[in-house]
PDB file of C-alpha atoms in Angstrom:
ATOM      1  CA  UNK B   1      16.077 -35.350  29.889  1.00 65.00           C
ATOM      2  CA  UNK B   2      16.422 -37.156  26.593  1.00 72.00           C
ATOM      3  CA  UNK B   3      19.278 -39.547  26.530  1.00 75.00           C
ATOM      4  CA  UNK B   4      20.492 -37.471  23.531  1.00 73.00           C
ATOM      5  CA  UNK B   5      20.894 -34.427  25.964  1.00 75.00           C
ATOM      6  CA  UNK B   6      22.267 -36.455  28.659  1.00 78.00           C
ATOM      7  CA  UNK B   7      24.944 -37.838  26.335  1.00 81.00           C
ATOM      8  CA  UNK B   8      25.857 -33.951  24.381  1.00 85.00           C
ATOM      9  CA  UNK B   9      25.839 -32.534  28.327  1.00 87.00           C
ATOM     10  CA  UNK B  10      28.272 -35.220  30.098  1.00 90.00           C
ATOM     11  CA  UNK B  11      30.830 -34.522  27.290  1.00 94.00           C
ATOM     12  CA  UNK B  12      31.051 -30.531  28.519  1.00 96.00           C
ATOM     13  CA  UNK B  13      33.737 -30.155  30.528  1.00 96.00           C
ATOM     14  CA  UNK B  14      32.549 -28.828  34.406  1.00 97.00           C
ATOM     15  CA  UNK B  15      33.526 -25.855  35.396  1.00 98.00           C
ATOM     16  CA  UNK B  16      35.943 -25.898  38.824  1.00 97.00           C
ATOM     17  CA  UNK B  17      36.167 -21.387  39.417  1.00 98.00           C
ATOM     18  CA  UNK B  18      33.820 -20.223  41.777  1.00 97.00           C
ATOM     19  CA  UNK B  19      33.753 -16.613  40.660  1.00 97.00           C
ATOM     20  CA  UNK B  20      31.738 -13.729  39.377  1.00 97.00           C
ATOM     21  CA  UNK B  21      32.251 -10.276  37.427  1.00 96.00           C
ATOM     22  CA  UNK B  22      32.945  -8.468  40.860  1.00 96.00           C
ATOM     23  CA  UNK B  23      35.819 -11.428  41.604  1.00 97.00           C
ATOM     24  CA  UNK B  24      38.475  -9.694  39.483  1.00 96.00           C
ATOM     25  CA  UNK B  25      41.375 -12.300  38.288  1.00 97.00           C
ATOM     26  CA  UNK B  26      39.431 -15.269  39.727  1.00 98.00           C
ATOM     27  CA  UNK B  27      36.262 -14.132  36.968  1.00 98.00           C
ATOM     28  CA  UNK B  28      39.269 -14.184  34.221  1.00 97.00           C
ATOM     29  CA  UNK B  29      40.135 -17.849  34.985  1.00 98.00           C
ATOM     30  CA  UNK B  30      36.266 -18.791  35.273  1.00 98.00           C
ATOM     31  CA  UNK B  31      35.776 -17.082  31.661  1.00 98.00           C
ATOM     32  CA  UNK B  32      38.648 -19.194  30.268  1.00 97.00           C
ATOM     33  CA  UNK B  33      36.584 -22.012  31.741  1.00 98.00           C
ATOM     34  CA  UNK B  34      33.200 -21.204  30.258  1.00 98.00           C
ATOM     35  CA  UNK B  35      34.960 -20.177  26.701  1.00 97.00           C
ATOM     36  CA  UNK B  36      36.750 -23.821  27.087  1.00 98.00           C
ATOM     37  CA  UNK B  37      33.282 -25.326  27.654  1.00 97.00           C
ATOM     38  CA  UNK B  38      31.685 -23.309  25.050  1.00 98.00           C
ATOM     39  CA  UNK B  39      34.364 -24.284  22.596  1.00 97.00           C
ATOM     40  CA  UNK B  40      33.724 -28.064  23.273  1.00 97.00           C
ATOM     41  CA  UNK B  41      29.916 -27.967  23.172  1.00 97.00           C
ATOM     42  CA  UNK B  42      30.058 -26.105  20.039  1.00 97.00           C
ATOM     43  CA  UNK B  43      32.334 -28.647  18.831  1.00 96.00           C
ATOM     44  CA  UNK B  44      30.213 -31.164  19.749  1.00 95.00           C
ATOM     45  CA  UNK B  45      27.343 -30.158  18.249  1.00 95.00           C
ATOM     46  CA  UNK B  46      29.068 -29.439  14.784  1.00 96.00           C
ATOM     47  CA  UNK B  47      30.226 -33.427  14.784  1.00 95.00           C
ATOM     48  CA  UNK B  48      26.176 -33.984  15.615  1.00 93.00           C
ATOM     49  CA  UNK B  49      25.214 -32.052  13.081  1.00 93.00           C
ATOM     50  CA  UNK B  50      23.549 -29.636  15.317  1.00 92.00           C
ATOM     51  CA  UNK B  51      24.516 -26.265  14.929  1.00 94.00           C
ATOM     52  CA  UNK B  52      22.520 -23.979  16.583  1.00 96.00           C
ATOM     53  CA  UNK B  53      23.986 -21.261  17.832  1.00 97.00           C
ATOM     54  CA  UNK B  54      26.530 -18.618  17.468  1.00 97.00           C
ATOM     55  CA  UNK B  55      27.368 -16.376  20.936  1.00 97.00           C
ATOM     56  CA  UNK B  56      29.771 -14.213  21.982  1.00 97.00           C
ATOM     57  CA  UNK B  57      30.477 -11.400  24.659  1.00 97.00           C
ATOM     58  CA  UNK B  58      31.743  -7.780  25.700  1.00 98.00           C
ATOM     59  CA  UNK B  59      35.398  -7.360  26.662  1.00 96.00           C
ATOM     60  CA  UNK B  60      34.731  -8.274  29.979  1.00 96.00           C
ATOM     61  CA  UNK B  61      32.656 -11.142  29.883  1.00 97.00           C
ATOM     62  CA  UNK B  62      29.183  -9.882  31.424  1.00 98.00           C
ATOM     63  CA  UNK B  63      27.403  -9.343  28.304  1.00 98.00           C
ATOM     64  CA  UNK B  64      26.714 -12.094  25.861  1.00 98.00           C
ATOM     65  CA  UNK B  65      24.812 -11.899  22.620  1.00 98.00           C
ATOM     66  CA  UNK B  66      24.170 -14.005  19.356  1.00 98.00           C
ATOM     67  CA  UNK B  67      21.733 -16.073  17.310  1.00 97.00           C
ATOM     68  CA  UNK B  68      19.891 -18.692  17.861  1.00 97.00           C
ATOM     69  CA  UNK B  69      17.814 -21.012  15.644  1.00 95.00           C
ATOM     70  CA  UNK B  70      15.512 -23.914  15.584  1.00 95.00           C
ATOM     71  CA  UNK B  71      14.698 -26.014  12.280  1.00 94.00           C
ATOM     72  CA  UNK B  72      11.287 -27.439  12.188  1.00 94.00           C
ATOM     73  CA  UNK B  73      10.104 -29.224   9.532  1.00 92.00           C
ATOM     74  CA  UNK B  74      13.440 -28.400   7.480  1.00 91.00           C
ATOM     75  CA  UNK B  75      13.151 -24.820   7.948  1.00 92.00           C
ATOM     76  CA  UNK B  76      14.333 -22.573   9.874  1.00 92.00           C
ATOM     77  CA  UNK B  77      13.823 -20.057  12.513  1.00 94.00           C
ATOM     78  CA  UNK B  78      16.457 -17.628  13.578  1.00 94.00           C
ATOM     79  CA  UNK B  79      16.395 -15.319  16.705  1.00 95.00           C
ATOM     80  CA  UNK B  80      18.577 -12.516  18.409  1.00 96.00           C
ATOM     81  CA  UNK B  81      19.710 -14.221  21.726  1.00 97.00           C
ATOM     82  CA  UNK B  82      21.321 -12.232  24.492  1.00 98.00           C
ATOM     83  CA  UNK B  83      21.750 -12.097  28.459  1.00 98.00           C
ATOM     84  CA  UNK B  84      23.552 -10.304  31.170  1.00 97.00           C
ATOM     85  CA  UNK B  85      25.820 -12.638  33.622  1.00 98.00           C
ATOM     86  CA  UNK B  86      24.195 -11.949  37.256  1.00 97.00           C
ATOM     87  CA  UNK B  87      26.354 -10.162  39.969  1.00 95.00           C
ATOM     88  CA  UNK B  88      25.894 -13.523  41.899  1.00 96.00           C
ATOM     89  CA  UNK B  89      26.620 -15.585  38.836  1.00 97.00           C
ATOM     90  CA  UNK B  90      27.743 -18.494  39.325  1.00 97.00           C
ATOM     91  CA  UNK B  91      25.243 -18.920  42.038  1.00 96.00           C
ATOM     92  CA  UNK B  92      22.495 -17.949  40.216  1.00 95.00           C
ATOM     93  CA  UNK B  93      21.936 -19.059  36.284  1.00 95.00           C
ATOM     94  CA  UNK B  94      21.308 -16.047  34.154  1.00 96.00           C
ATOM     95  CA  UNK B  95      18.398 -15.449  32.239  1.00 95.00           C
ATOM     96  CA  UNK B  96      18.299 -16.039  28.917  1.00 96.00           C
ATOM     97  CA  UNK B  97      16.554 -13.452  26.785  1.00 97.00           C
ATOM     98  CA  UNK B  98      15.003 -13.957  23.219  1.00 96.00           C
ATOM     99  CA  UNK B  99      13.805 -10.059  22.933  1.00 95.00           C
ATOM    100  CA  UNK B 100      11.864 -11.123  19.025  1.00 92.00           C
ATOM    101  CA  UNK B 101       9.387 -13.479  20.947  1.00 93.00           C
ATOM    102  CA  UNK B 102       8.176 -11.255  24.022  1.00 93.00           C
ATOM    103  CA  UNK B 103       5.133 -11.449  24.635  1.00 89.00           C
ATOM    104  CA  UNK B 104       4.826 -14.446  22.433  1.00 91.00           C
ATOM    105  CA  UNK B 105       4.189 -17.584  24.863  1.00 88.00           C
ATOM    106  CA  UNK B 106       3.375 -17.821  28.518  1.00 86.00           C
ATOM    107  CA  UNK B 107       6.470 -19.603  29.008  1.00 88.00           C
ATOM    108  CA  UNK B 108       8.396 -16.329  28.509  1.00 86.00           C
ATOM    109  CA  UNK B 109       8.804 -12.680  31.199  1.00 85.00           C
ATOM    110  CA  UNK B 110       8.958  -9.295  30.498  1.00 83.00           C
ATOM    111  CA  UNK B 111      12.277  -8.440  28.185  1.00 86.00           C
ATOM    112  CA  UNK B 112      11.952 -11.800  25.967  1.00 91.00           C
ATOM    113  CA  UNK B 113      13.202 -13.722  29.041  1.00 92.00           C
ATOM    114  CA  UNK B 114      12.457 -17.584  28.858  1.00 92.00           C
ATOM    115  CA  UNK B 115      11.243 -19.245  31.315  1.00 88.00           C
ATOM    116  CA  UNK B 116      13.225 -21.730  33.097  1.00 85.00           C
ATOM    117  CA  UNK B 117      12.236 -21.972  36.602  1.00 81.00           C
ATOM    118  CA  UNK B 118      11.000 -25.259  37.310  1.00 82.00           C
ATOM    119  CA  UNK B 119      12.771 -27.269  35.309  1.00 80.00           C
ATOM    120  CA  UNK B 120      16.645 -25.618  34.745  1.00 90.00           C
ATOM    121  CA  UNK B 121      17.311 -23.587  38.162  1.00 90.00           C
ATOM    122  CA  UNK B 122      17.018 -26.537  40.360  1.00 93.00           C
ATOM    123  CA  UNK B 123      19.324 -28.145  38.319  1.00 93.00           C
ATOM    124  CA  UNK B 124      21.985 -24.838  38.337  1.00 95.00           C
ATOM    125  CA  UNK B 125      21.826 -24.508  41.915  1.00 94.00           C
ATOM    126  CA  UNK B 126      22.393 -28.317  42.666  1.00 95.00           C
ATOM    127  CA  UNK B 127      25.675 -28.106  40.137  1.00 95.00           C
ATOM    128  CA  UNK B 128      27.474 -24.966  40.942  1.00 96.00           C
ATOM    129  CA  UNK B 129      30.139 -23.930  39.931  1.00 96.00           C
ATOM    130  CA  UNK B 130      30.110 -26.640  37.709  1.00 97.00           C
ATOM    131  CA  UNK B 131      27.421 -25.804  35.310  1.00 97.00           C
ATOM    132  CA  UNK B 132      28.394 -23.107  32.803  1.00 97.00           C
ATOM    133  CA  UNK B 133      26.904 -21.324  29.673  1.00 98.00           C
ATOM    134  CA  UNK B 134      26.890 -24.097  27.659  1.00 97.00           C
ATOM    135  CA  UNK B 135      25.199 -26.304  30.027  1.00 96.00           C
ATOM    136  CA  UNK B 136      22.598 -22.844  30.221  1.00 96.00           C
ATOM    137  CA  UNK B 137      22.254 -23.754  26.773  1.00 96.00           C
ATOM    138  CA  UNK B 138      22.135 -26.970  26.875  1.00 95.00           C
ATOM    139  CA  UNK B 139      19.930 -27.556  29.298  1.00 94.00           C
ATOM    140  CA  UNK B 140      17.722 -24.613  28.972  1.00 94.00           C
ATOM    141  CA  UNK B 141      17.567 -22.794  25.830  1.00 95.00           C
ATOM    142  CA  UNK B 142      17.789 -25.847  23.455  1.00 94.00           C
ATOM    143  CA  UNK B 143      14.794 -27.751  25.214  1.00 93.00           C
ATOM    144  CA  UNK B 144      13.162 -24.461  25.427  1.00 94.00           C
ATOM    145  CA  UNK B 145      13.406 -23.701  21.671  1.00 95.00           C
ATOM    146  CA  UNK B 146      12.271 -27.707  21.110  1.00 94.00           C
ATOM    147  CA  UNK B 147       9.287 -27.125  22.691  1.00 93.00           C
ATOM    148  CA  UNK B 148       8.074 -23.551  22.210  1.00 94.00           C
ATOM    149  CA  UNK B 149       9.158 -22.735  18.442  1.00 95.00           C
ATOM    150  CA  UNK B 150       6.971 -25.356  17.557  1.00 96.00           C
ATOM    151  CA  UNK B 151       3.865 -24.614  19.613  1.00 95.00           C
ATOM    152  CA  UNK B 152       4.446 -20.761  18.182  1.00 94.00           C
ATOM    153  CA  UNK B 153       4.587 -21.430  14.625  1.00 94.00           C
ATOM    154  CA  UNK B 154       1.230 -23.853  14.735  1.00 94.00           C
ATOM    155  CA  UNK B 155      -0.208 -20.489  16.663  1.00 93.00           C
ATOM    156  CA  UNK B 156       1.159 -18.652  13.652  1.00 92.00           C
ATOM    157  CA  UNK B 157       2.638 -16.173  16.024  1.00 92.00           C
ATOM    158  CA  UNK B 158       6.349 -16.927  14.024  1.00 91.00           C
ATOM    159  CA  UNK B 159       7.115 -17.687  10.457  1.00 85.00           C
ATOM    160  CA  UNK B 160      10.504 -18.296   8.564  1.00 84.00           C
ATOM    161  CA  UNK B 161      13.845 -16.801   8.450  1.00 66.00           C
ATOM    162  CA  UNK B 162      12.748 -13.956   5.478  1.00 60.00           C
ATOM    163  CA  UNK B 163      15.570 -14.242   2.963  1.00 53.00           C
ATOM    164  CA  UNK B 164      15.825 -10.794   2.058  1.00 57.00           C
ATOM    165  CA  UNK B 165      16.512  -9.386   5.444  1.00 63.00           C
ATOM    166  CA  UNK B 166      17.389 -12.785   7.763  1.00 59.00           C
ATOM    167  CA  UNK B 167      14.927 -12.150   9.907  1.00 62.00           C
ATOM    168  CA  UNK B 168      12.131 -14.400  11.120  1.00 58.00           C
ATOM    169  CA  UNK B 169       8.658 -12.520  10.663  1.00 59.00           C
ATOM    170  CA  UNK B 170       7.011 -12.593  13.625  1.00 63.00           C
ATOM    171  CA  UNK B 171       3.303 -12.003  13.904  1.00 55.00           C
TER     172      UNK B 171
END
């Protein structure tokens, strides 16, 4: 992990509720805590100058969906994110889906889910409950999108935002 990272991640607050979607009032306090964390690592990126993301969820918290971009070489590339909180959550991460780029890199399943296997879920399991969505983000999509956007656009399998509809074209 960059030091970067390591700095952006040890300013988001830990999480303390050990509870998922099935935990009724216990899953309310844990989604003030991840919208708390969220807040503050959006906050934080904003005084970095590294927006990134915009994310939000259903009424109840299990569903979460946004955008997503990466700027390389001072342009940018915008996707649909989205991803379903796990039954078990927080005991297991959930998985992150970018539905534009299935299919698009081997580092990616079925759906437009990215991988993060061997590098993020050993991580998540040896901080729960403390890691949140924002350290999912942190920690996995953001490196993800640093490495991968760039490898897909020199494949030519991407191209730019289009400014008529906001949409990257994807090959």
């Amino acid at each position: 992990m960059d030091a970067g990272t390591k700095n952006t991640v040890q300013k988001i607050p830990l999480l303390t509720v050990r509870a998922g979607p099935r935990d009724g009032e216990a899953w309310i306090n844990r989604l003030k805590e991840e919208y708390s964390a969220l807040i503050k690592f959006i906050e934080i990126n904003k005084e970095q100058d590294n927006d990134w993301f915009r994310i939000e969820s259903n009424k109840n918290g299990t569903k979460w969906f946004g955008k997503c971009w990466h700027i390389h070489n001072l342009v940018r590339y915008e996707f649909d994110l989205q991803f379903d909180i796990p039954v078990t959550y927080p005991e297991t991460a959930p998985e992150i889906e970018l539905p534009e780029l299935d299919g698009k890199t081997a580092k990616m399943y079925r759906g437009g889910k990215i991988c993060l296997t061997v590098h993020f879920h050993p991580l998540w399991a040896r901080n729960v409950p403390h890691f949140g969505l924002a350290h999912a983000l942190a920690l996995g999509l953001g490196p993800w999108l640093a490495a991968e956007v760039p490898q897909l656009i020199t494949a030519g399998k991407i191209s730019p935002v289009d400014t008529t509809s906001g949409k990257p074209s994807i090959s």
